[in-house]
Coordinates of C-alpha atoms and ligand atoms in Angstrom, one line a residue:
M9 CA 11.9 12.8 23.7
C10 CA 15.1 12.3 25.8
G11 CA 16.8 8.9 26.0
I12 CA 17.1 6.6 28.9
I13 CA 19.4 3.7 29.6
G14 CA 19.7 1.6 32.7
I15 CA 22.0 -1.5 33.3
S16 CA 22.1 -3.9 36.2
S17 CA 25.0 -6.3 35.9
N18 CA 27.6 -8.4 37.6
K19 CA 30.4 -6.2 36.0
P20 CA 31.1 -2.5 35.6
V21 CA 28.4 -0.8 33.5
L22 CA 30.0 2.5 32.5
T23 CA 31.2 1.7 29.0
D24 CA 27.9 0.1 28.0
I25 CA 26.0 3.1 29.4
I26 CA 28.2 5.5 27.4
N27 CA 27.8 3.6 24.2
S28 CA 24.1 3.3 24.6
L29 CA 23.8 7.0 25.3
K30 CA 25.6 7.8 22.1
K31 CA 23.0 5.7 20.2
L32 CA 20.2 7.5 22.1
E33 CA 21.4 10.9 21.1
Y34 CA 18.9 11.0 18.3
R35 CA 16.3 11.5 21.0
G36 CA 17.9 14.6 22.5
Y37 CA 21.4 16.0 22.7
D38 CA 21.4 19.2 24.8
S39 CA 22.9 17.6 27.9
A40 CA 23.8 14.1 29.2
G41 CA 24.4 12.4 32.5
I42 CA 25.0 9.2 34.3
A43 CA 24.5 7.9 37.9
T44 CA 26.0 4.6 39.2
L45 CA 25.9 2.9 42.5
S46 CA 29.1 1.8 44.2
D47 CA 30.4 1.5 47.7
G48 CA 27.0 2.5 49.2
E49 CA 27.0 5.8 47.3
I50 CA 25.3 7.4 44.3
N51 CA 28.0 8.7 41.9
E52 CA 26.6 11.3 39.4
I53 CA 28.2 13.1 36.5
K54 CA 26.5 15.4 34.0
S55 CA 27.4 17.8 31.3
E56 CA 25.8 20.3 29.0
G57 CA 25.9 19.2 25.3
R58 CA 26.8 15.8 23.8
V59 CA 27.8 12.6 25.5
D60 CA 31.4 13.3 24.2
N61 CA 31.5 16.1 26.8
L62 CA 31.0 13.7 29.6
E63 CA 34.0 11.8 28.4
Q64 CA 36.0 15.0 28.1
N65 CA 35.0 16.6 31.3
F66 CA 35.3 13.7 33.7
D67 CA 37.7 11.1 34.7
L68 CA 35.4 8.2 34.0
K69 CA 37.7 5.7 35.7
N70 CA 36.3 7.0 38.9
L71 CA 32.7 6.2 38.0
K72 CA 32.6 2.6 39.3
G73 CA 29.5 0.4 39.8
N74 CA 27.7 -2.6 38.4
I75 CA 24.4 -0.8 38.3
G76 CA 23.6 2.6 36.7
I77 CA 21.3 4.8 34.7
G78 CA 22.0 7.3 32.0
H79 CA 20.2 10.1 30.1
V80 CA 20.4 12.3 27.1
R81 CA 18.1 15.3 27.3
W82 CA 15.8 17.4 25.0
A83 CA 14.9 20.2 27.3
T84 CA 11.3 20.8 28.3
H85 CA 11.3 22.4 31.8
G86 CA 14.5 24.5 32.4
I87 CA 17.2 25.6 30.0
P88 CA 19.7 23.0 28.7
N89 CA 22.5 23.4 31.2
R90 CA 24.4 21.1 33.6
I91 CA 22.2 21.7 36.6
N92 CA 19.0 20.8 34.6
A93 CA 20.7 17.7 33.0
H94 CA 19.6 14.3 34.3
P95 CA 20.0 12.3 36.4
H96 CA 18.5 14.2 39.3
S97 CA 19.7 12.9 42.6
S98 CA 19.2 13.3 46.3
H99 CA 21.6 11.6 48.7
N100 CA 19.5 8.4 48.4
V101 CA 17.6 8.4 45.0
S102 CA 18.6 9.2 41.4
V103 CA 16.1 9.6 38.6
V104 CA 16.2 9.9 34.8
H105 CA 13.0 11.0 33.1
N106 CA 11.6 11.4 29.6
G107 CA 8.3 13.3 29.4
I108 CA 6.6 16.1 31.3
I109 CA 5.2 16.1 34.9
E110 CA 2.2 18.4 34.5
N111 CA 1.5 18.8 38.2
S112 CA 5.1 19.4 39.2
T113 CA 4.5 22.9 40.5
I114 CA 1.9 21.7 43.0
L115 CA 4.0 18.7 44.0
K116 CA 7.0 20.9 44.5
K117 CA 5.2 23.3 46.8
T118 CA 4.1 20.4 49.0
L119 CA 7.6 18.8 49.1
I120 CA 9.2 22.2 49.9
S121 CA 6.8 22.5 52.8
K122 CA 8.1 19.2 54.1
G123 CA 11.6 20.4 54.0
Y124 CA 12.9 19.1 50.6
K125 CA 15.3 21.3 48.7
F126 CA 15.4 21.7 44.9
K127 CA 18.5 22.4 42.9
S128 CA 17.2 22.5 39.3
Q129 CA 14.4 24.1 37.3
T130 CA 13.1 20.8 36.0
D131 CA 9.8 19.0 36.7
T132 CA 11.8 15.8 37.2
E133 CA 13.3 16.7 40.5
V134 CA 9.9 16.3 42.2
I135 CA 10.0 12.6 41.4
V136 CA 13.3 12.2 43.4
H137 CA 11.8 13.7 46.5
L138 CA 8.3 12.2 46.1
I139 CA 9.6 8.7 46.0
S140 CA 11.9 9.3 49.0
E141 CA 8.9 10.6 50.9
N142 CA 6.8 7.6 50.0
L143 CA 9.6 5.2 50.9
K144 CA 9.5 6.5 54.5
T145 CA 6.2 4.6 55.0
A146 CA 6.1 1.9 52.4
E147 CA 8.1 -0.9 50.8
L148 CA 9.5 -0.4 47.3
E149 CA 6.6 -1.7 45.2
E150 CA 4.0 0.2 47.2
A151 CA 6.1 3.4 47.2
V152 CA 6.5 3.2 43.5
T153 CA 2.8 2.6 42.9
K154 CA 1.9 5.5 45.1
T155 CA 4.4 7.8 43.5
L156 CA 3.2 7.0 40.0
K157 CA -0.4 7.7 40.9
Q158 CA 0.6 11.1 42.3
L159 CA 2.3 12.1 39.0
H160 CA 0.2 13.7 36.2
G161 CA 1.5 13.9 32.6
S162 CA 3.7 11.6 30.7
F163 CA 6.8 9.8 31.7
A164 CA 9.3 7.0 31.2
L165 CA 11.5 6.7 34.3
G166 CA 14.7 5.0 35.4
I167 CA 15.3 5.1 39.2
V168 CA 18.1 3.8 41.4
F169 CA 18.3 3.8 45.2
K170 CA 21.4 4.1 47.5
D171 CA 19.8 1.8 50.1
I172 CA 18.4 -0.8 47.7
P173 CA 21.5 -1.1 45.6
D174 CA 20.7 -4.2 43.5
L175 CA 17.9 -2.9 41.3
I176 CA 16.6 -0.2 38.9
V177 CA 12.9 0.7 38.8
G178 CA 11.5 1.5 35.3
A179 CA 8.1 3.0 34.8
R180 CA 6.1 4.2 31.8
R181 CA 3.1 6.3 31.1
G182 CA 2.9 7.8 27.6
S183 CA 6.6 7.8 26.8
P184 CA 8.2 4.5 25.6
L185 CA 10.3 2.2 27.7
A186 CA 11.7 -1.3 27.0
V187 CA 13.4 -4.0 29.1
G188 CA 16.3 -6.1 27.6
Y189 CA 17.7 -9.3 28.8
G190 CA 21.4 -10.2 28.7
P191 CA 23.8 -12.8 30.2
N192 CA 24.1 -12.0 33.9
E193 CA 22.7 -8.5 33.3
N194 CA 19.4 -6.8 32.3
Y195 CA 18.7 -3.5 30.8
L196 CA 16.2 -0.6 30.7
G197 CA 16.1 1.5 27.5
S198 CA 14.0 4.1 25.7
D199 CA 13.9 1.8 22.7
S200 CA 15.3 -1.5 21.4
Y201 CA 17.9 0.5 19.3
A202 CA 19.7 1.6 22.4
L203 CA 19.9 -2.0 23.6
K204 CA 20.6 -3.6 20.3
S205 CA 24.3 -4.1 20.7
M206 CA 23.7 -5.9 24.0
T207 CA 20.6 -7.9 23.4
N208 CA 17.8 -8.7 21.0
K209 CA 15.4 -10.0 23.7
I210 CA 13.0 -7.3 24.6
T211 CA 9.9 -6.6 26.5
Y212 CA 8.0 -3.4 26.0
L213 CA 6.3 -1.8 29.0
D214 CA 2.7 -0.8 28.4
D215 CA 1.1 2.4 29.7
S216 CA 1.0 2.6 33.6
E217 CA 3.2 -0.4 34.1
F218 CA 6.4 -0.5 36.0
C219 CA 9.3 -2.9 36.4
I220 CA 12.1 -3.8 38.8
V221 CA 15.2 -4.8 36.9
K222 CA 17.9 -6.8 38.7
K223 CA 20.9 -8.4 37.1
D224 CA 19.4 -11.9 37.2
E225 CA 15.6 -11.2 37.1
V226 CA 13.0 -8.7 36.0
N227 CA 9.6 -8.3 37.5
F228 CA 6.7 -6.4 36.0
F229 CA 3.8 -4.7 37.8
N230 CA 0.5 -3.0 36.8
E231 CA -0.6 0.4 38.0
E232 CA -2.1 -1.2 41.2
G233 CA 1.3 -2.7 42.0
K234 CA 0.2 -6.2 41.2
K235 CA 2.8 -8.5 39.6
I236 CA 2.1 -9.3 35.9
N237 CA 3.6 -11.5 33.2
K238 CA 4.9 -10.0 30.0
K239 CA 6.1 -11.5 26.8
I240 CA 9.7 -11.5 25.7
L241 CA 10.1 -10.6 22.0
E242 CA 13.1 -11.7 19.9
L243 CA 14.0 -8.9 17.5
S244 CA 16.1 -9.6 14.4
S245 CA 19.6 -8.4 14.9
D246 CA 20.7 -6.2 12.0
E247 CA 23.4 -4.2 13.6
E248 CA 24.8 -3.2 10.3
S249 CA 21.8 -1.1 9.3
Y250 CA 22.5 1.0 12.4
Q251 CA 26.0 2.0 11.1
K252 CA 26.9 4.9 8.8
G253 CA 29.2 2.6 6.7
D254 CA 31.1 4.7 4.2
F255 CA 28.8 7.7 4.4
K256 CA 29.7 10.9 6.2
H257 CA 26.2 11.2 7.7
F258 CA 23.3 8.9 8.4
M259 CA 21.2 11.3 6.3
A260 CA 23.4 10.8 3.2
K261 CA 23.1 7.1 3.7
E262 CA 19.4 7.2 4.2
I263 CA 18.8 9.3 1.0
E264 CA 20.8 6.7 -1.0
E265 CA 18.9 3.8 0.6
Q266 CA 15.6 5.0 -1.0
P267 CA 15.6 2.7 -4.0
T268 CA 15.9 -0.2 -1.5
T269 CA 13.1 1.3 0.7
V270 CA 10.8 1.3 -2.3
K271 CA 12.0 -2.1 -3.6
T272 CA 11.3 -3.7 -0.1
G273 CA 7.9 -2.0 0.0
I274 CA 7.0 -3.4 -3.4
K275 CA 8.2 -6.8 -2.4
E276 CA 6.1 -6.8 0.7
Y277 CA 2.9 -5.4 -0.8
L278 CA 2.7 -6.4 -4.5
D279 CA 1.7 -9.7 -5.8
N280 CA 3.8 -10.2 -8.9
V281 CA 2.0 -13.1 -10.3
N282 CA -1.5 -11.6 -10.2
N283 CA -0.4 -7.9 -10.6
D284 CA -2.3 -7.2 -7.4
V285 CA -1.8 -5.6 -4.0
N286 CA -1.7 -7.8 -1.0
L287 CA -3.1 -6.4 2.2
F288 CA -2.8 -9.4 4.4
N289 CA -5.4 -9.8 7.1
F290 CA -7.1 -6.4 6.3
P291 CA -9.7 -6.6 9.0
W292 CA -12.6 -4.7 7.5
K293 CA -15.0 -5.2 4.6
I294 CA -14.6 -2.6 2.0
D295 CA -18.2 -1.3 2.3
E296 CA -17.5 -0.6 5.9
I297 CA -15.2 2.2 4.9
K298 CA -16.7 5.4 3.5
S299 CA -14.2 8.0 4.5
I300 CA -10.6 8.2 5.5
K301 CA -8.8 10.4 8.1
L302 CA -5.0 10.7 7.9
I303 CA -3.1 11.9 11.0
G304 CA 0.6 12.6 11.6
C305 CA 3.2 15.2 12.6
G306 CA 6.1 16.8 10.8
T307 CA 7.2 14.9 7.7
A308 CA 4.7 12.2 8.4
Y309 CA 1.9 14.9 8.1
H310 CA 3.3 15.8 4.7
S311 CA 2.9 12.1 3.7
C312 CA -0.8 12.4 4.8
L313 CA -1.2 15.5 2.6
I314 CA 0.1 13.7 -0.5
A315 CA -2.0 10.7 0.2
K316 CA -5.1 12.9 0.2
Y317 CA -4.5 13.7 -3.4
W318 CA -4.1 10.0 -4.3
F319 CA -7.1 8.8 -2.4
E320 CA -9.2 11.5 -3.9
E321 CA -7.9 10.6 -7.4
L322 CA -8.2 6.9 -7.1
T323 CA -11.3 6.4 -4.9
S324 CA -14.5 8.3 -4.1
L325 CA -13.7 8.2 -0.4
D326 CA -14.1 11.4 1.5
V327 CA -10.6 12.2 2.8
N328 CA -9.5 14.4 5.6
I329 CA -6.1 15.1 7.1
D330 CA -5.0 16.4 10.4
I331 CA -2.0 17.4 12.3
A332 CA -2.1 15.1 15.4
S333 CA -1.6 17.9 17.9
E334 CA -4.6 19.7 16.5
F335 CA -6.8 16.6 16.1
R336 CA -6.4 15.4 19.7
Y337 CA -7.9 18.6 21.2
R338 CA -10.6 19.3 18.7
N339 CA -14.2 18.4 19.2
N340 CA -14.1 15.6 16.6
R341 CA -17.2 14.0 15.1
F342 CA -16.1 10.3 15.1
K343 CA -17.5 8.3 12.3
N344 CA -18.0 4.5 12.5
D345 CA -17.6 4.2 8.7
S346 CA -14.3 6.1 8.7
L347 CA -10.8 4.5 8.7
Y348 CA -8.4 6.5 10.9
I349 CA -4.8 6.2 9.6
F350 CA -1.9 7.2 11.7
V351 CA 1.4 7.8 10.0
S352 CA 4.6 7.8 12.0
Q353 CA 8.2 6.7 11.4
S354 CA 9.0 6.1 15.1
G355 CA 5.5 5.0 16.1
E356 CA 6.2 6.9 19.4
T357 CA 5.3 10.5 18.6
A358 CA 3.3 11.6 21.6
D359 CA 0.6 13.6 19.7
T360 CA 0.1 10.9 17.1
Y361 CA -0.2 8.3 19.8
A362 CA -2.7 10.4 21.8
A363 CA -4.8 10.9 18.6
L364 CA -4.8 7.1 18.1
D365 CA -5.7 6.5 21.7
L366 CA -8.6 8.9 21.4
C367 CA -9.8 7.0 18.3
N368 CA -9.4 3.6 20.1
K369 CA -11.4 4.9 23.1
N370 CA -14.1 5.9 20.7
K371 CA -14.0 2.4 19.1
M372 CA -13.0 3.7 15.7
K373 CA -11.2 1.6 13.0
T374 CA -7.5 2.4 13.4
C375 CA -4.7 1.6 11.1
S376 CA -1.1 2.7 11.4
V377 CA 1.6 3.3 8.8
V378 CA 4.8 2.9 10.8
N379 CA 8.5 2.1 10.5
V380 CA 9.1 0.7 14.0
I381 CA 6.7 -2.3 14.2
E382 CA 7.3 -2.8 17.9
S383 CA 6.3 0.8 18.6
S384 CA 3.4 2.0 20.8
I385 CA 1.4 3.2 17.8
A386 CA 1.8 -0.1 16.0
R387 CA 1.0 -2.2 19.0
N388 CA -2.2 -0.2 19.7
S389 CA -3.6 0.0 16.2
N390 CA -6.2 -2.4 14.8
Y391 CA -4.2 -2.9 11.7
V392 CA -0.5 -2.1 10.9
L393 CA 1.0 -1.3 7.5
P394 CA 4.8 -1.3 8.1
I395 CA 7.0 0.7 5.7
H396 CA 10.0 -1.7 6.1
C397 CA 12.7 0.9 5.5
G398 CA 15.0 -0.1 8.3
P399 CA 16.3 2.2 11.1
E400 CA 16.2 5.9 10.2
I401 CA 18.8 7.7 12.4
G402 CA 19.1 11.1 10.9
V403 CA 16.7 13.5 12.6
A404 CA 15.4 14.8 9.3
S405 CA 13.2 12.1 7.8
T406 CA 14.1 11.0 4.3
K407 CA 13.7 7.3 3.4
A408 CA 10.8 7.0 5.9
F409 CA 8.9 9.7 4.0
L410 CA 9.3 7.7 0.8
G411 CA 8.3 4.5 2.6
Q412 CA 5.2 6.2 4.0
I413 CA 4.0 7.6 0.7
L414 CA 4.7 4.3 -1.0
V415 CA 2.5 2.4 1.4
L416 CA -0.2 5.0 1.3
Y417 CA -0.2 5.0 -2.5
I418 CA -0.5 1.2 -2.5
L419 CA -3.4 1.4 -0.1
A420 CA -5.1 4.0 -2.2
L421 CA -4.7 1.8 -5.3
K422 CA -6.1 -1.3 -3.5
L423 CA -9.1 0.6 -2.0
G424 CA -9.9 2.2 -5.3
F425 CA -9.8 -1.2 -7.0
L426 CA -11.9 -3.0 -4.3
K427 CA -14.5 -0.2 -4.4
N428 CA -14.7 -0.6 -8.2
E429 CA -13.6 3.0 -8.6
L430 CA -10.4 2.1 -10.4
E431 CA -10.7 -0.1 -13.4
K432 CA -8.7 -3.3 -13.4
I433 CA -6.7 -2.4 -16.4
K434 CA -5.7 1.0 -15.0
Y435 CA -5.0 -0.6 -11.6
Q436 CA -2.7 -3.1 -13.1
E437 CA -0.9 -0.5 -15.2
K438 CA -0.2 1.5 -12.2
I439 CA 1.1 -1.5 -10.4
K440 CA 3.4 -2.1 -13.3
D441 CA 4.7 1.5 -13.2
L442 CA 5.3 1.1 -9.5
K443 CA 7.7 -1.8 -10.1
N444 CA 9.9 0.5 -12.1
L445 CA 10.0 3.2 -9.5
P446 CA 13.2 2.0 -7.7
N447 CA 15.1 2.3 -11.0
L448 CA 13.8 5.8 -11.5
I449 CA 14.8 6.8 -8.0
E450 CA 18.3 5.5 -8.6
K451 CA 18.6 7.7 -11.7
T452 CA 17.3 10.7 -9.8
L453 CA 20.0 10.1 -7.1
L454 CA 22.6 10.7 -9.9
L455 CA 21.7 14.3 -10.1
D456 CA 23.9 14.8 -7.1
S457 CA 26.6 17.1 -8.3
H458 CA 24.3 19.5 -10.0
I459 CA 22.3 20.0 -6.8
Q460 CA 25.4 20.3 -4.8
S461 CA 26.6 23.2 -7.0
I462 CA 23.2 25.0 -6.7
S463 CA 23.1 24.7 -2.9
S464 CA 25.5 27.7 -2.1
T465 CA 23.0 30.2 -3.5
F466 CA 20.5 29.1 -0.9
N467 CA 23.1 29.6 1.8
E468 CA 23.8 33.1 0.8
A469 CA 20.1 34.1 0.8
K470 CA 18.0 35.6 3.6
G471 CA 15.2 33.2 2.8
S472 CA 13.6 31.0 0.2
M473 CA 10.3 29.7 -1.1
F474 CA 9.1 26.3 -2.4
L475 CA 6.1 26.3 -4.6
G476 CA 3.9 23.6 -6.1
R477 CA 0.4 22.7 -7.0
G478 CA -1.6 19.5 -6.6
S479 CA 0.5 16.7 -5.1
S480 CA 3.6 18.8 -5.7
Y481 CA 2.4 21.3 -3.0
P482 CA 3.0 18.8 -0.1
I483 CA 6.4 18.1 -1.7
A484 CA 7.1 21.9 -1.6
L485 CA 6.2 21.9 2.1
E486 CA 8.5 18.9 2.7
G487 CA 11.4 20.6 0.7
A488 CA 11.0 23.8 2.8
L489 CA 10.9 21.8 6.0
K490 CA 14.1 19.9 5.1
L491 CA 15.9 23.2 4.3
K492 CA 14.9 24.9 7.4
E493 CA 15.6 22.1 9.8
L494 CA 19.0 21.3 8.4
S495 CA 20.4 24.6 7.2
Y496 CA 18.5 27.0 9.5
I497 CA 17.5 29.0 6.4
H498 CA 14.1 30.5 6.4
A499 CA 12.0 28.6 3.9
E500 CA 8.3 28.7 3.1
G501 CA 6.4 26.1 1.3
Y502 CA 3.3 27.4 -0.5
P503 CA 0.7 26.3 -3.0
A504 CA 1.9 28.2 -6.1
G505 CA -1.6 29.5 -6.7
E506 CA -1.7 31.3 -3.3
M507 CA 1.3 33.5 -4.0
K508 CA -0.8 36.5 -5.1
H509 CA -2.7 36.4 -1.8
G510 CA 0.3 37.6 0.2
P511 CA 3.5 35.7 -0.1
L512 CA 4.4 37.4 -3.4
A513 CA 5.3 40.5 -1.2
L514 CA 8.3 38.5 0.1
I515 CA 9.9 38.1 -3.3
E516 CA 12.9 40.4 -3.8
E517 CA 15.8 40.5 -6.2
G518 CA 17.9 37.3 -6.1
M519 CA 15.7 35.4 -3.7
P520 CA 15.9 31.6 -4.4
V521 CA 12.6 30.1 -5.2
V522 CA 12.1 26.4 -6.0
V523 CA 9.2 25.7 -8.3
L524 CA 8.0 22.2 -8.6
A525 CA 6.3 21.9 -12.0
P526 CA 6.1 18.3 -13.2
R527 CA 4.2 17.7 -16.4
D528 CA 0.9 16.9 -14.8
N529 CA -2.5 18.6 -15.0
Y530 CA -1.2 21.6 -13.1
Y531 CA 1.9 22.2 -15.2
K532 CA 0.8 25.2 -17.2
K533 CA -0.7 27.0 -14.2
T534 CA 2.4 26.4 -12.2
I535 CA 4.6 27.8 -15.0
S536 CA 2.5 30.9 -15.0
N537 CA 3.0 31.3 -11.3
M538 CA 6.7 30.8 -11.8
Q539 CA 6.8 33.6 -14.4
E540 CA 5.2 35.9 -11.8
V541 CA 7.9 35.3 -9.3
I542 CA 10.7 35.6 -12.0
A543 CA 9.2 39.0 -13.0
R544 CA 9.7 40.1 -9.4
G545 CA 13.3 39.2 -9.3
A546 CA 13.3 35.7 -7.9
K547 CA 16.1 33.3 -8.8
V548 CA 14.0 30.3 -9.8
L549 CA 15.2 26.7 -9.6
L550 CA 12.6 24.8 -11.7
I551 CA 12.2 21.1 -10.9
T552 CA 10.3 19.2 -13.5
N553 CA 10.4 15.9 -15.3
K554 CA 12.0 15.1 -18.6
S555 CA 9.8 15.8 -21.7
D556 CA 10.1 16.5 -25.4
D557 CA 8.4 19.8 -24.9
E558 CA 10.8 22.5 -23.8
V559 CA 9.8 24.7 -20.9
V560 CA 8.5 27.9 -22.4
S561 CA 9.8 30.5 -20.0
E562 CA 12.7 32.9 -19.9
N563 CA 15.1 33.8 -17.2
I564 CA 14.9 30.5 -15.2
W565 CA 18.0 30.4 -13.1
E566 CA 18.5 26.6 -13.0
T567 CA 16.5 23.6 -14.1
I568 CA 16.6 20.0 -12.7
E569 CA 14.8 17.3 -14.6
V570 CA 13.8 14.1 -13.0
E571 CA 12.8 11.0 -14.9
S572 CA 9.3 10.8 -16.5
T573 CA 6.7 8.3 -15.3
N574 CA 3.1 8.0 -14.5
K575 CA 2.1 11.3 -12.9
D576 CA 1.0 9.6 -9.6
L577 CA 4.7 8.7 -9.0
L578 CA 6.3 12.0 -9.7
P579 CA 6.1 13.1 -6.0
F580 CA 8.6 10.3 -5.2
L581 CA 11.1 11.7 -7.7
L582 CA 10.6 15.4 -7.0
T583 CA 11.4 14.8 -3.3
I584 CA 14.9 13.6 -3.9
P585 CA 16.5 16.8 -5.3
L586 CA 15.0 18.7 -2.3
Q587 CA 16.5 16.3 0.2
K588 CA 19.9 16.7 -1.4
L589 CA 19.6 20.4 -1.6
A590 CA 19.0 20.6 2.1
Y591 CA 21.8 18.2 2.8
Y592 CA 24.4 20.0 0.7
S593 CA 23.4 23.4 2.0
A594 CA 23.8 22.2 5.6
L595 CA 27.1 20.5 4.7
K596 CA 28.5 23.7 3.3
K597 CA 27.5 25.6 6.4
G598 CA 29.2 22.9 8.5
Y599 CA 26.1 22.2 10.6
D600 CA 25.4 19.0 12.4
I601 CA 23.3 17.3 9.7
D602 CA 22.2 14.2 11.7
K603 CA 21.4 16.2 14.8
P604 CA 20.1 19.7 13.9
R605 CA 19.9 22.3 16.7
N606 CA 16.9 22.2 19.0
L607 CA 15.4 19.1 17.4
A608 CA 15.1 15.4 18.2
K609 CA 14.1 12.4 16.1
S610 CA 11.5 10.9 18.4
V611 CA 9.2 13.5 19.9
T612 CA 7.6 11.8 22.9
V613 CA 6.4 15.0 24.5
E614 CA 3.4 17.0 23.2
Ligands
LIG726 C1 10.2 14.8 14.5 C2 11.2 14.3 13.4 C3 10.6 14.4 12.1 C4 9.3 13.6 12.0 C5 8.4 14.0 13.1 C6 7.2 13.0 13.3 O1 9.9 16.1 14.3 O2 12.4 15.2 13.5 O3 11.5 13.9 11.1 O4 8.7 13.7 10.8 O5 9.0 14.0 14.4 O6 7.8 11.8 13.7 P1 7.2 10.3 13.5 O7 8.2 9.4 14.1 O8 5.9 10.3 14.1 O9 7.1 10.2 12.0

């Protein structure tokens, strides 16, 4: 994680660096810092906490310079305090870093023996001294090439030099880095989002490349230090979708945007005339795919879990799922007839990217379901299925989750149909139902005030549980994740049928338990499990879908009914009350909803 910005201009850069850092805070927000070059000196400021603290703690008028780097941190090595905040500077070099230098301890020992002094507990500081050391015997390009070869681990770097005051060096291995082009100035940034207000002309660095950014030119180099040419991409400029508008939080806006997410996905993937799914340029013949492996982290992993139920229901494919950080280190049996699907909102999650890289190295068929189509995961997959939900800024994923499960459902439908495992008539009926989904989501969003009133009970409790069976089980996991990450309330998601094997012991008088029991094949079983927790004193919030049959159970604390539809689509609707529950509970507690403690949106370290 961590966010990097660098600007080389013919005018003062401070204001643009501050503004970009504020945008980058979704990548990390435990400390912030800036270094500029002026009057032959490196000027450095840093603060614990948010970028706002920089503005409060320093007289920024004094921070002059037409060239500078900035950083927001998500701590890996060293506690989040001012000393460990980036940039890390010596008298002649200043560095901002995203990633982890795995051999920093060994490098530090060698550098100390050469007389270098260290101030912080970070791994980053070794880069400052290493490059100074290499510059003693080599010109810039050669010194950078040598330094990068000495570093193990992952990094995106921005480096400025007191004695070479007209440039910024940027470098990438594992962690993302982009270059932007403006009028009489050029930029370095962790992503295009940070640069958006300044430019829409972007070049992404690939692994092991570095660049030298001057105000009027940018040069790129490969890992051997040889100059290379790179393409400039022109991104669409949709600044408005990066604003909160009338909403109090990005999360609130992103929850409400979900009908549009689904509408856009439908428009992109459904052929209205033929009632069919369009998978443009799908690169494989259907018989080449006998099994599917879905891989992701966090909320994206929950999308994989739901998709497993759909793929198994709609196709005869063998389906496996994996958490990326587990997959990448296991002794996997790679299968040529398997399709490896990587699900990621950002397309930059380090573990998911590493899992993809592993599959690419083993020449597997790789497909990614991503939101950011310029991301590393998208650029390195054989085939990309974008979710088209627009920028998601809130750290807790909401609309991207719905976008991911929509695309995975559409893929399951198409593969089932192509494999002759889903009859045409059923296939087309399901497509028809899908078209009505945005409308049903809109209605579900109206349940707002009921959910808001329920949320205080969760805040008063020591902990809570979320239960479901079948495809409602991953939704239970997602509901519990949302509540814990936003409200810091202990929440467990469980398959309802597993309660008797241990978790039932946690139930005590008044404990809020969310039971997801839509009217699907599991309904009766889930209701029985619900009665078991009620009997032990739980305060049950039942979430089901509307039906003429009343729920036959006594002592249910609260019930929320979502709209009824084809059972495949119920996970979409059940998700929404859970997102709102977490939102309102955090709102009442006064927590920072878009930036929960200890977390970051884009997890670019493993
Ligand atoms: C972080 C975010 C989550 C997200 C996960 C995976 O933990 O806070 O919201 O689900 O990363 O991110 P990705 O970008 O790969 O979907």
